């Protein structure tokens, strides 16, 4: 008879979610991942001015708001058949890039580190698990010191967003049509000086910290494993070509990297708290009809599948598809890829900053189509993000969103196929069922964002 | 169920605080962490005993929900409860489950009511918790309510989408050092929400001289591209964002969308359309200036109503009450807000 552990809430995952695992002979044999709250953005957006989707959809998630702003802007630009001017595209990359790094710092240090490092004896670090911490006191103290510094570095990234877009989270300078803050010398100098501090921290501190974790917890290269089935929509547009991305898109399944065909995406509702009118549906048709009383369901997250497959997104997927990192698929590989990606983004930002042309336009005004469809596909902090928009009579007639964590933290689909985190949990050895520290390590390696997942 | 590391002997007592995330995006907690001085770490070590913080706490599962139960026994009437997010009531509150307790889902509704009843102070942080915000917007799919609507005790509302780090930090410090701050009739600390954005805006002279931006990204008054500054009570123009006070939406050439407002977002949408029915508290114009505005305003097609309000200087019984909203907005929030004013 397997024993069961329910962990709810999973904390440090943006908001409330939970997991139920079954354990036999000390290892996980079954897992169910659920997000426990729902807000209904797709229903709220209906009937509104399409331009409002950018600001409103950012409110899905406080830690990756610029990613939703970007996806919404791209969807509306696709519908209106326009492109931002060169400066606008570069500024957008800089805003999204700063928000990306903000997220990666907060995830690595504030959300992730307490799984490996013992915090001081005060809230919110205590109470906590007492077992499974392996760092020497010296290294433990060092990493806690860096936790404190990371608070400041993450804030600096939000200040960078603020410089170019008015405030953060939920910036207001990133719009369909481009951006609103012209690249003036004083702002660029401030931005650049902050970026310099951030890059120094990545190279001098974060990299070393990651190495310490990887050495001390090297068995986590064999925990939280799954097949290398990945999906990414491409991250950071080239200013001249919206389709070309600095981190390329790709659907990597059974070892084959193919071009993404968004028609192969469908969302299953069988185990999610939504009424199922038809089978699995493409987001251009898909509906959101919440029903918390539906029996058998266990999550507010739908189960998106690519060509019928559970696929994983995130820094590891992006670096793998790009060809920069293909060591393995595990807890430590995911963590490592996140840190490597942070460094790559910081370096790219230096380049974009140099490409800006003061005096040239940053925003292109456009006429709102009264009837049109648009898709916005981008990379977000945790994987592929898509917004599907339909406009009728100048208003939003249909809006569907598939977030990275919906892919990663999805429940079972109609055929019973597990979601990626569920797959990764299976086989995990739990040393002490009273302190199952391993579960959180696996889950957080995906940088779960429950707020995005259910939206 | 879990073995628990004993928490904290402190050299000097800090105020115990529970920060609960209900239906939220987490933006207010992150914004709070953007505070520069004092920074989040200083707050942890010097000011507040963060017993429960859904976003950052180490404990998870039963160990986490256990802290909530424990707080009600150990510090009744002593702890500060911060709620971030709306409280949905549809399906008995199951649209927001904050954790599991004894194998049963613990809804936000239960948690807020139980913890609220024993709290010394309750703070609703962000516009969702304060007034409903985006998730209570039409058609309000989850039956989301603001915190005050499910509690009998007084709630201090610190709205903003998200909250400015200073607004939350200032409110907390005030509570701990000097007691409850002065609130307006919507429960907002007057310290931060006393005056309209419009009356503090650096671009006010452009408004008064009818120099308007025609699209976002231009350095003039953003009224015509939707700025809700005339209708919005907050100190963004003076304080600015984030920890370093670098910018704010209008400085970034984007319209203020009135994110602190009780009627946000329905009463402030569409975001890029100008206010159709707005009272302009505190507008002071000379006869000459009125002439200029009237002519220019008509020419620019702002509409007769705006011109009228300026001419008659219709001020502001609404202003004195600490709230100025469009009629549409007021209707939209009508039901939600029942019970908000009457409790104070
Ligand atoms: S309408 Fe907006 S931009 Fe114009 S003066 Fe008022 S607050 Fe400033």
mmCIF file of N, CA, C and O and ligand atoms in Angstrom, chain B residues 197-199 201-205 207 212 220-223 227-230 248 250 256, ligand 1:
data_model
loop_
_atom_site.group_PDB
_atom_site.id
_atom_site.type_symbol
_atom_site.label_atom_id
_atom_site.label_comp_id
_atom_site.label_asym_id
_atom_site.label_seq_id
_atom_site.Cartn_x
_atom_site.Cartn_y
_atom_site.Cartn_z
ATOM 1 N N UNK B 197 -3.736 62.817 -8.814
ATOM 2 C CA UNK B 197 -2.546 62.791 -9.666
ATOM 3 C C UNK B 197 -2.488 64.070 -10.492
ATOM 4 O O UNK B 197 -1.448 64.720 -10.617
ATOM 5 N N UNK B 198 -3.626 64.421 -11.050
ATOM 6 C CA UNK B 198 -3.739 65.589 -11.923
ATOM 7 C C UNK B 198 -3.247 66.861 -11.236
ATOM 8 O O UNK B 198 -2.611 67.711 -11.861
ATOM 9 N N UNK B 199 -3.572 67.013 -9.953
ATOM 10 C CA UNK B 199 -3.169 68.223 -9.237
ATOM 11 C C UNK B 199 -1.693 68.238 -8.883
ATOM 12 O O UNK B 199 -1.184 69.257 -8.419
ATOM 13 N N UNK B 201 0.570 66.731 -11.108
ATOM 14 C CA UNK B 201 1.268 66.274 -12.310
ATOM 15 C C UNK B 201 2.205 67.339 -12.870
ATOM 16 O O UNK B 201 1.857 68.513 -12.964
ATOM 17 N N UNK B 202 3.388 66.918 -13.266
ATOM 18 C CA UNK B 202 4.364 67.825 -13.877
ATOM 19 C C UNK B 202 3.848 68.385 -15.204
ATOM 20 O O UNK B 202 4.349 69.373 -15.696
ATOM 21 N N UNK B 203 2.883 67.700 -15.812
ATOM 22 C CA UNK B 203 2.402 68.139 -17.131
ATOM 23 C C UNK B 203 1.118 68.954 -17.039
ATOM 24 O O UNK B 203 0.454 69.204 -18.043
ATOM 25 N N UNK B 204 0.790 69.354 -15.839
ATOM 26 C CA UNK B 204 -0.472 70.063 -15.647
ATOM 27 C C UNK B 204 -0.542 71.334 -16.483
ATOM 28 O O UNK B 204 -1.594 71.699 -17.001
ATOM 29 N N UNK B 205 0.571 72.027 -16.640
ATOM 30 C CA UNK B 205 0.524 73.258 -17.435
ATOM 31 C C UNK B 205 0.195 72.957 -18.897
ATOM 32 O O UNK B 205 -0.395 73.764 -19.575
ATOM 33 N N UNK B 207 -1.865 70.589 -19.796
ATOM 34 C CA UNK B 207 -3.322 70.421 -19.752
ATOM 35 C C UNK B 207 -4.002 71.785 -19.766
ATOM 36 O O UNK B 207 -4.894 72.056 -20.564
ATOM 37 N N UNK B 212 -1.865 68.694 -25.905
ATOM 38 C CA UNK B 212 -2.127 67.285 -25.624
ATOM 39 C C UNK B 212 -1.332 66.352 -26.527
ATOM 40 O O UNK B 212 -1.167 66.618 -27.718
ATOM 41 N N UNK B 220 3.628 65.393 -23.880
ATOM 42 C CA UNK B 220 2.665 66.407 -23.461
ATOM 43 C C UNK B 220 1.651 65.799 -22.474
ATOM 44 O O UNK B 220 1.818 64.676 -22.019
ATOM 45 N N UNK B 221 0.609 66.570 -22.190
ATOM 46 C CA UNK B 221 -0.456 66.040 -21.330
ATOM 47 C C UNK B 221 -1.129 64.845 -22.011
ATOM 48 O O UNK B 221 -1.490 64.896 -23.193
ATOM 49 N N UNK B 222 -1.323 63.780 -21.264
ATOM 50 C CA UNK B 222 -1.818 62.533 -21.868
ATOM 51 C C UNK B 222 -3.331 62.357 -21.731
ATOM 52 O O UNK B 222 -3.853 61.264 -21.934
ATOM 53 N N UNK B 223 -3.990 63.461 -21.409
ATOM 54 C CA UNK B 223 -5.442 63.378 -21.200
ATOM 55 C C UNK B 223 -6.144 62.726 -22.384
ATOM 56 O O UNK B 223 -6.986 61.842 -22.225
ATOM 57 N N UNK B 227 -5.476 59.481 -20.067
ATOM 58 C CA UNK B 227 -4.980 59.640 -18.697
ATOM 59 C C UNK B 227 -6.117 59.808 -17.693
ATOM 60 O O UNK B 227 -7.006 60.635 -17.864
ATOM 61 N N UNK B 228 -6.082 59.006 -16.638
ATOM 62 C CA UNK B 228 -7.113 59.067 -15.607
ATOM 63 C C UNK B 228 -6.641 59.867 -14.395
ATOM 64 O O UNK B 228 -7.238 59.801 -13.319
ATOM 65 N N UNK B 229 -5.549 60.605 -14.578
ATOM 66 C CA UNK B 229 -5.014 61.416 -13.487
ATOM 67 C C UNK B 229 -6.024 62.326 -12.806
ATOM 68 O O UNK B 229 -6.003 62.471 -11.583
ATOM 69 N N UNK B 230 -6.940 62.956 -13.570
ATOM 70 C CA UNK B 230 -7.905 63.843 -12.920
ATOM 71 C C UNK B 230 -8.834 63.109 -11.959
ATOM 72 O O UNK B 230 -9.494 63.729 -11.128
ATOM 73 N N UNK B 248 7.322 57.381 -13.395
ATOM 74 C CA UNK B 248 5.934 56.946 -13.188
ATOM 75 C C UNK B 248 5.272 56.974 -14.555
ATOM 76 O O UNK B 248 5.855 57.499 -15.504
ATOM 77 N N UNK B 250 3.078 58.588 -16.379
ATOM 78 C CA UNK B 250 3.023 59.790 -17.219
ATOM 79 C C UNK B 250 4.434 60.254 -17.606
ATOM 80 O O UNK B 250 4.672 60.669 -18.730
ATOM 81 N N UNK B 256 -1.899 57.522 -17.150
ATOM 82 C CA UNK B 256 -2.261 56.916 -15.865
ATOM 83 C C UNK B 256 -3.571 56.177 -16.083
ATOM 84 O O UNK B 256 -4.492 56.697 -16.713
HETATM 85 S S1 LIG C 1 -4.506 64.575 -17.576
HETATM 86 FE FE1 LIG C 1 -2.838 63.223 -16.867
HETATM 87 S S2 LIG C 1 -1.002 63.876 -17.993
HETATM 88 FE FE2 LIG C 1 -2.553 65.531 -18.178
HETATM 89 S S3 LIG C 1 -2.058 66.903 -16.510
HETATM 90 FE FE3 LIG C 1 -3.634 65.526 -15.746
HETATM 91 S S4 LIG C 1 -2.496 63.846 -14.760
HETATM 92 FE FE4 LIG C 1 -1.019 64.962 -16.035
#
